[in-house]
Amino acid sequence: MIEFMLLFSRQGKLRLQRWYSALPVKEKKKIIRELIAIILTRKSKMCNFLEYRDKKIVYRRYASLFFCCAIDKEDNELLALEIIHRFVELLDKFFGSVCELDVIFNFEKAYFMLDELLLGGIVQETSKSHVLKAIQCQEMMADDAETRTHAVLEELGFS
Amino acid sequence: MPSLQKVKDLIQQIRACKTAALERDLVNKECAKIRDTLSLEHNDIRHINVAKLLYIFMLGYPAHFGQMECLKLISSNSFTDKKIGYLGSSLLLDERQDVHLLLTNSIKKEFNHSSQYVVGLALSTLGCILSAEMGRDLSTEVEKLFSHKHSYVRKKAALCAVRIVSKDGDLAENFKSSVKKLLSDRNHGVVLGGVALGTVICQKRPEFLEDLRHNVSHLVKLMRTLLQTTHAPDHDVQGVTDPFLQVNILTFLRTLGKGDETSTESMNDILAQVATNTDSGRNVGNAVLYETVKTIMEIQAEKGLRVLAINILGRFLLNSDKNIRYVALNTLLKSVHTADGPAIQRHRTTVLDCLKDPDISIRRRAVELCFALITKDNIETLLTEILALLETAPEELQMYVISNIFIPIERYAPSQEWHVNTVLDLIRTAGGFIRDDQVSSIIALFASQTEYHPVISAKLYKAVREDASLQPVVQVSVWCLGEFGETLTTQEPKIEETEIISTLNELMHSTLLNSMSKVFTFNSLMKLSVRLKQQSNIDLIKCILANYTNNMDAELQQRAVEYSTLFKQYDYLRANLLEEIPLKVTENEDGTGEETSLDVKNPKNVAPAKKPQEMDTLLGILGPSDPVPQPTAMNGVDTNNILLDILGTGPVLPTTQETPVNGNDLDSLLGMTTLVADTSTHIPSITAYEKNDICITFSFEKNPSNPGSFKIKMQAKNTTAFVEITEFLFQAAVPKGFEIKMDQPDSNIIPAQAQIEQLMTIMNPSKAPVKMLIRFSYVMNGTKTEDQAQVSNFPEELTN
């Protein structure tokens, strides 16, 4: 099971965090800080796994973004890499050649995408097209609501 | 009315901040604005505010005042509101019970929503923030969703069930029967959920394993279908059909097959198929292979299959992908101590190649594996490689190697010469990391190798000349120089006595050495004062020592004063005091490790020699067909005469009443434990005295190695209901020809209904019938009582 998934930039800025286990906020912040420091100092020729506390950390860099997840000791590290890759592929399909800015400005969409791929730290959908279809359907449902909000905003005088 | 901007504008502004302080200011202002707007209760713009809060939260600022807003959004009818509401709850909610309860209720309601996506949102959030309590409240509802008409909901419900069970194993009962249904679903996501649910139930509740094993054949069939599917565009990943599902099925099979022969047999075939047919060209194929290997190793798979698995790992080691090499080393490391060890030895050369890997974590794993692979036959080749690695390795790795290397070297060294040379090499390459306890054992090793003293002193002298900043190296070196440094002056290249002394003197002046190392150097100089021949050098040593009699360092000053006095007043003692240190009788980590370690492992290795005698005593005991009767008190029958008689002839040993010395105490304790164990089966115990609130019993143990002697455990019991006995003193006398040794009693106070114990050893070389006179005194209620008795009802076994 994946315990948490983090996305952060090469400058060490957190871009996304998804925790599947309850930890105090302080503890989460500490883990994030430590892991960013460890991973950013690792050289590119090093392997993508490291041991951290009682977990294994699997990370991979895509352009300026690091994708990093923590799995249990007996889990499959190579598959975790595949899960990360699948997430990147999905983002790429959705945004059309995704870049860090897409994830920054549409962070909520990145969360929705992750939530269609994983649930409780386990892969829930193994087909890319199923995930994308679910996301599209929800976008359409949201658009209806969005137009209504715009109407209200204009009414109130902000546009 | 505060102005309102879009989420994207806020992000833009925050990104434009040049300093952290500016950013903090902006965020604080924005948070204040959000609070104001939220209090206005504009339902239609609430989701924008919460979204902004979520961004602010990700930057690390507190945003928990948005929790209640999230709950409001969830109960809204708009889908966008719901989405942001659920996202916010899953990010912002902490352990606060009251909010959880509210959320539980909202989620429960949402499970009946007409839109599958709304139900999906609720389930996704549940998967993130589920607590054991929420699990208990919602488990029935989640289970109902297993039959939802949309697979989209079914798969999410299955995974929520996984989380519920992993939080609280007691809830597994509700889901156990649904696993089968989930596994038969057409949707891969649902099947995967079923597989994960089955796995977690097995882990949490092993008693359900048997039930779930019925699914093995179905899982094998699923696996086969996946392997045979060639064209599945929906689930294909670089030529492998649904690797995610495959890996999860393999994990489940591993959980089910472990320790169960029937199910293991039924999965052997499919495991072999996966192992041989999966394409190992890409990471995804290797992920499946890796999981297969793990399953093969952990269940009791047939031998051929295990060799196949090890060979797959061997191929992994040659892979150009560093990740794959890493997992291979890790997995090999796990199974190297099992029966598969020999199969792993075959890949030794590949492992050795990994020692040169550019990735340090791989080198580290490879070294660990190398250590595990060391045997008597390959230690020379492996150590050559490890030493080569040490030369270039970063400190962290050197430290690891040094702290682990000495044990195998000691255990498997092919010759003393090799042993000495290897240790010298280690000192040269990574001597700084040698631990203090290792310093002592290295010194012991070098001291014991008298024939290599010239080589050792030469190499160590060179090491100290080159780098005198490493404490362990200096400590070992100066110790050896002091003990046999004179060998330097007689071998080529010859080193003058003066030179040695000036080197040591330099060390004394060094600022890099700690006081411990300097004390080592001091001792070394002192020892050299009797080993070196030229008087001028001895005077030099005196001078150096004298300089330190006023040193700030207490330890150094102490030594300097002691040694100077030795020179001045007790010079005639010096030669004898500073003689060569006697060779240490090694206990474990040192030279003769192998012999002693044998002893440690097999403490009974002297037992066989004693066996026959034990048999004898046993026969002796079994010999008499009728058991010895156990008469009670024997006192009162003209004891006084006999007492005089015995007292006149035999030794009387009064017991001392001082505080027992620790050692004795321990002895008697040890003696007692064996006694209790043996007498219960061998020799019947007797009651020696029973009157006046005291009951004294004897139990016996014969000494198998010396048939003439036996041990008696005397137990004195206070039979009164409430009164304490104090100052209890027990004495015993035996006739001539016997010898008696008494240990100290464990106490001289006997509380009511309690007892004390005392051990005696009787030597009876002539094997005459045993008689004994006992006398004892005690104080009870303030009055002193004395009594005595003759004991002659000793069991016959004692004299057989």
PDB file of N, CA and C in Angstrom, chain B residues 174-218:
ATOM      1  N   ASN B 174     -17.344  -9.257   8.120  1.00  0.00           N
ATOM      2  CA  ASN B 174     -18.381  -8.711   7.241  1.00  0.00           C
ATOM      3  C   ASN B 174     -18.023  -8.881   5.765  1.00  0.00           C
ATOM      4  N   PHE B 175     -16.710  -8.873   5.477  1.00  0.00           N
ATOM      5  CA  PHE B 175     -16.309  -8.814   4.068  1.00  0.00           C
ATOM      6  C   PHE B 175     -15.801 -10.139   3.523  1.00  0.00           C
ATOM      7  N   LYS B 176     -15.514 -11.074   4.424  1.00  0.00           N
ATOM      8  CA  LYS B 176     -14.861 -12.316   4.035  1.00  0.00           C
ATOM      9  C   LYS B 176     -15.596 -13.022   2.899  1.00  0.00           C
ATOM     10  N   SER B 177     -16.941 -13.076   3.017  1.00  0.00           N
ATOM     11  CA  SER B 177     -17.700 -13.854   2.037  1.00  0.00           C
ATOM     12  C   SER B 177     -17.816 -13.119   0.696  1.00  0.00           C
ATOM     13  N   SER B 178     -17.560 -11.802   0.696  1.00  0.00           N
ATOM     14  CA  SER B 178     -17.718 -11.049  -0.554  1.00  0.00           C
ATOM     15  C   SER B 178     -16.515 -11.167  -1.483  1.00  0.00           C
ATOM     16  N   VAL B 179     -15.384 -11.657  -0.950  1.00  0.00           N
ATOM     17  CA  VAL B 179     -14.157 -11.691  -1.756  1.00  0.00           C
ATOM     18  C   VAL B 179     -14.394 -12.462  -3.053  1.00  0.00           C
ATOM     19  N   LYS B 180     -15.053 -13.611  -2.915  1.00  0.00           N
ATOM     20  CA  LYS B 180     -15.257 -14.467  -4.070  1.00  0.00           C
ATOM     21  C   LYS B 180     -16.044 -13.737  -5.160  1.00  0.00           C
ATOM     22  N   LYS B 181     -17.087 -13.038  -4.714  1.00  0.00           N
ATOM     23  CA  LYS B 181     -17.922 -12.318  -5.671  1.00  0.00           C
ATOM     24  C   LYS B 181     -17.109 -11.244  -6.403  1.00  0.00           C
ATOM     25  N   LEU B 182     -16.324 -10.515  -5.644  1.00  0.00           N
ATOM     26  CA  LEU B 182     -15.514  -9.453  -6.247  1.00  0.00           C
ATOM     27  C   LEU B 182     -14.531 -10.028  -7.259  1.00  0.00           C
ATOM     28  N   LEU B 183     -13.963 -11.193  -6.923  1.00  0.00           N
ATOM     29  CA  LEU B 183     -12.963 -11.789  -7.822  1.00  0.00           C
ATOM     30  C   LEU B 183     -13.584 -12.212  -9.150  1.00  0.00           C
ATOM     31  N   SER B 184     -14.897 -12.467  -9.156  1.00  0.00           N
ATOM     32  CA  SER B 184     -15.526 -12.913 -10.400  1.00  0.00           C
ATOM     33  C   SER B 184     -16.043 -11.750 -11.229  1.00  0.00           C
ATOM     34  N   ASP B 185     -15.802 -10.533 -10.786  1.00  0.00           N
ATOM     35  CA  ASP B 185     -16.304  -9.376 -11.539  1.00  0.00           C
ATOM     36  C   ASP B 185     -15.594  -9.268 -12.888  1.00  0.00           C
ATOM     37  N   ARG B 186     -16.261  -8.609 -13.835  1.00  0.00           N
ATOM     38  CA  ARG B 186     -15.666  -8.463 -15.168  1.00  0.00           C
ATOM     39  C   ARG B 186     -14.676  -7.303 -15.200  1.00  0.00           C
ATOM     40  N   ASN B 187     -14.887  -6.326 -14.323  1.00  0.00           N
ATOM     41  CA  ASN B 187     -14.037  -5.139 -14.326  1.00  0.00           C
ATOM     42  C   ASN B 187     -12.727  -5.403 -13.569  1.00  0.00           C
ATOM     43  N   HIS B 188     -11.607  -5.074 -14.187  1.00  0.00           N
ATOM     44  CA  HIS B 188     -10.316  -5.334 -13.569  1.00  0.00           C
ATOM     45  C   HIS B 188     -10.141  -4.607 -12.239  1.00  0.00           C
ATOM     46  N   GLY B 189     -10.683  -3.369 -12.184  1.00  0.00           N
ATOM     47  CA  GLY B 189     -10.561  -2.598 -10.951  1.00  0.00           C
ATOM     48  C   GLY B 189     -11.231  -3.312  -9.790  1.00  0.00           C
ATOM     49  N   VAL B 190     -12.415  -3.862 -10.048  1.00  0.00           N
ATOM     50  CA  VAL B 190     -13.137  -4.556  -8.987  1.00  0.00           C
ATOM     51  C   VAL B 190     -12.378  -5.809  -8.579  1.00  0.00           C
ATOM     52  N   VAL B 191     -11.877  -6.559  -9.584  1.00  0.00           N
ATOM     53  CA  VAL B 191     -11.118  -7.771  -9.271  1.00  0.00           C
ATOM     54  C   VAL B 191      -9.919  -7.405  -8.401  1.00  0.00           C
ATOM     55  N   LEU B 192      -9.214  -6.343  -8.792  1.00  0.00           N
ATOM     56  CA  LEU B 192      -8.052  -5.920  -8.017  1.00  0.00           C
ATOM     57  C   LEU B 192      -8.461  -5.579  -6.584  1.00  0.00           C
ATOM     58  N   GLY B 193      -9.603  -4.915  -6.453  1.00  0.00           N
ATOM     59  CA  GLY B 193     -10.108  -4.615  -5.113  1.00  0.00           C
ATOM     60  C   GLY B 193     -10.340  -5.896  -4.326  1.00  0.00           C
ATOM     61  N   GLY B 194     -10.933  -6.893  -4.978  1.00  0.00           N
ATOM     62  CA  GLY B 194     -11.171  -8.179  -4.323  1.00  0.00           C
ATOM     63  C   GLY B 194      -9.875  -8.832  -3.878  1.00  0.00           C
ATOM     64  N   VAL B 195      -8.875  -8.779  -4.777  1.00  0.00           N
ATOM     65  CA  VAL B 195      -7.581  -9.383  -4.462  1.00  0.00           C
ATOM     66  C   VAL B 195      -6.963  -8.683  -3.245  1.00  0.00           C
ATOM     67  N   ALA B 196      -7.005  -7.340  -3.275  1.00  0.00           N
ATOM     68  CA  ALA B 196      -6.420  -6.589  -2.163  1.00  0.00           C
ATOM     69  C   ALA B 196      -7.174  -6.869  -0.869  1.00  0.00           C
ATOM     70  N   LEU B 197      -8.503  -6.987  -0.983  1.00  0.00           N
ATOM     71  CA  LEU B 197      -9.321  -7.256   0.206  1.00  0.00           C
ATOM     72  C   LEU B 197      -8.974  -8.630   0.780  1.00  0.00           C
ATOM     73  N   GLY B 198      -8.879  -9.629  -0.106  1.00  0.00           N
ATOM     74  CA  GLY B 198      -8.512 -10.976   0.352  1.00  0.00           C
ATOM     75  C   GLY B 198      -7.165 -10.953   1.057  1.00  0.00           C
ATOM     76  N   THR B 199      -6.182 -10.243   0.456  1.00  0.00           N
ATOM     77  CA  THR B 199      -4.837 -10.217   1.034  1.00  0.00           C
ATOM     78  C   THR B 199      -4.866  -9.620   2.432  1.00  0.00           C
ATOM     79  N   VAL B 200      -5.589  -8.497   2.561  1.00  0.00           N
ATOM     80  CA  VAL B 200      -5.549  -7.830   3.865  1.00  0.00           C
ATOM     81  C   VAL B 200      -6.299  -8.647   4.921  1.00  0.00           C
ATOM     82  N   ILE B 201      -7.351  -9.346   4.504  1.00  0.00           N
ATOM     83  CA  ILE B 201      -8.060 -10.197   5.478  1.00  0.00           C
ATOM     84  C   ILE B 201      -7.127 -11.295   5.983  1.00  0.00           C
ATOM     85  N   CYS B 202      -6.371 -11.905   5.047  1.00  0.00           N
ATOM     86  CA  CYS B 202      -5.428 -12.961   5.451  1.00  0.00           C
ATOM     87  C   CYS B 202      -4.389 -12.428   6.430  1.00  0.00           C
ATOM     88  N   GLN B 203      -3.907 -11.201   6.156  1.00  0.00           N
ATOM     89  CA  GLN B 203      -2.869 -10.651   7.023  1.00  0.00           C
ATOM     90  C   GLN B 203      -3.405 -10.332   8.405  1.00  0.00           C
ATOM     91  N   LYS B 204      -4.640  -9.814   8.438  1.00  0.00           N
ATOM     92  CA  LYS B 204      -5.185  -9.387   9.723  1.00  0.00           C
ATOM     93  C   LYS B 204      -5.770 -10.554  10.495  1.00  0.00           C
ATOM     94  N   ARG B 205      -6.359 -11.492   9.791  1.00  0.00           N
ATOM     95  CA  ARG B 205      -7.019 -12.604  10.464  1.00  0.00           C
ATOM     96  C   ARG B 205      -6.577 -13.921   9.845  1.00  0.00           C
ATOM     97  N   PRO B 206      -5.421 -14.440  10.296  1.00  0.00           N
ATOM     98  CA  PRO B 206      -4.890 -15.665   9.691  1.00  0.00           C
ATOM     99  C   PRO B 206      -5.862 -16.842   9.783  1.00  0.00           C
ATOM    100  N   GLU B 207      -6.803 -16.777  10.734  1.00  0.00           N
ATOM    101  CA  GLU B 207      -7.722 -17.912  10.858  1.00  0.00           C
ATOM    102  C   GLU B 207      -8.663 -18.037   9.652  1.00  0.00           C
ATOM    103  N   PHE B 208      -8.753 -16.961   8.849  1.00  0.00           N
ATOM    104  CA  PHE B 208      -9.609 -17.038   7.657  1.00  0.00           C
ATOM    105  C   PHE B 208      -8.864 -17.555   6.433  1.00  0.00           C
ATOM    106  N   LEU B 209      -7.548 -17.791   6.597  1.00  0.00           N
ATOM    107  CA  LEU B 209      -6.738 -18.244   5.457  1.00  0.00           C
ATOM    108  C   LEU B 209      -7.363 -19.467   4.805  1.00  0.00           C
ATOM    109  N   GLU B 210      -7.736 -20.430   5.652  1.00  0.00           N
ATOM    110  CA  GLU B 210      -8.243 -21.701   5.144  1.00  0.00           C
ATOM    111  C   GLU B 210      -9.451 -21.450   4.229  1.00  0.00           C
ATOM    112  N   ASP B 211     -10.366 -20.598   4.685  1.00  0.00           N
ATOM    113  CA  ASP B 211     -11.565 -20.262   3.903  1.00  0.00           C
ATOM    114  C   ASP B 211     -11.183 -19.675   2.546  1.00  0.00           C
ATOM    115  N   LEU B 212     -10.234 -18.731   2.599  1.00  0.00           N
ATOM    116  CA  LEU B 212      -9.907 -17.995   1.381  1.00  0.00           C
ATOM    117  C   LEU B 212      -9.072 -18.823   0.407  1.00  0.00           C
ATOM    118  N   ARG B 213      -8.481 -19.917   0.901  1.00  0.00           N
ATOM    119  CA  ARG B 213      -7.664 -20.749   0.001  1.00  0.00           C
ATOM    120  C   ARG B 213      -8.504 -21.370  -1.112  1.00  0.00           C
ATOM    121  N   HIS B 214      -9.841 -21.407  -0.928  1.00  0.00           N
ATOM    122  CA  HIS B 214     -10.697 -21.950  -1.999  1.00  0.00           C
ATOM    123  C   HIS B 214     -10.553 -21.133  -3.271  1.00  0.00           C
ATOM    124  N   ASN B 215     -10.065 -19.896  -3.132  1.00  0.00           N
ATOM    125  CA  ASN B 215      -9.985 -19.029  -4.299  1.00  0.00           C
ATOM    126  C   ASN B 215      -8.742 -19.274  -5.152  1.00  0.00           C
ATOM    127  N   VAL B 216      -7.822 -20.131  -4.649  1.00  0.00           N
ATOM    128  CA  VAL B 216      -6.552 -20.286  -5.361  1.00  0.00           C
ATOM    129  C   VAL B 216      -6.757 -20.668  -6.824  1.00  0.00           C
ATOM    130  N   SER B 217      -7.631 -21.655  -7.050  1.00  0.00           N
ATOM    131  CA  SER B 217      -7.780 -22.121  -8.436  1.00  0.00           C
ATOM    132  C   SER B 217      -8.322 -21.001  -9.327  1.00  0.00           C
ATOM    133  N   HIS B 218      -9.244 -20.201  -8.742  1.00  0.00           N
ATOM    134  CA  HIS B 218      -9.795 -19.099  -9.524  1.00  0.00           C
ATOM    135  C   HIS B 218      -8.709 -18.064  -9.845  1.00  0.00           C
TER     136      HIS B 218
END
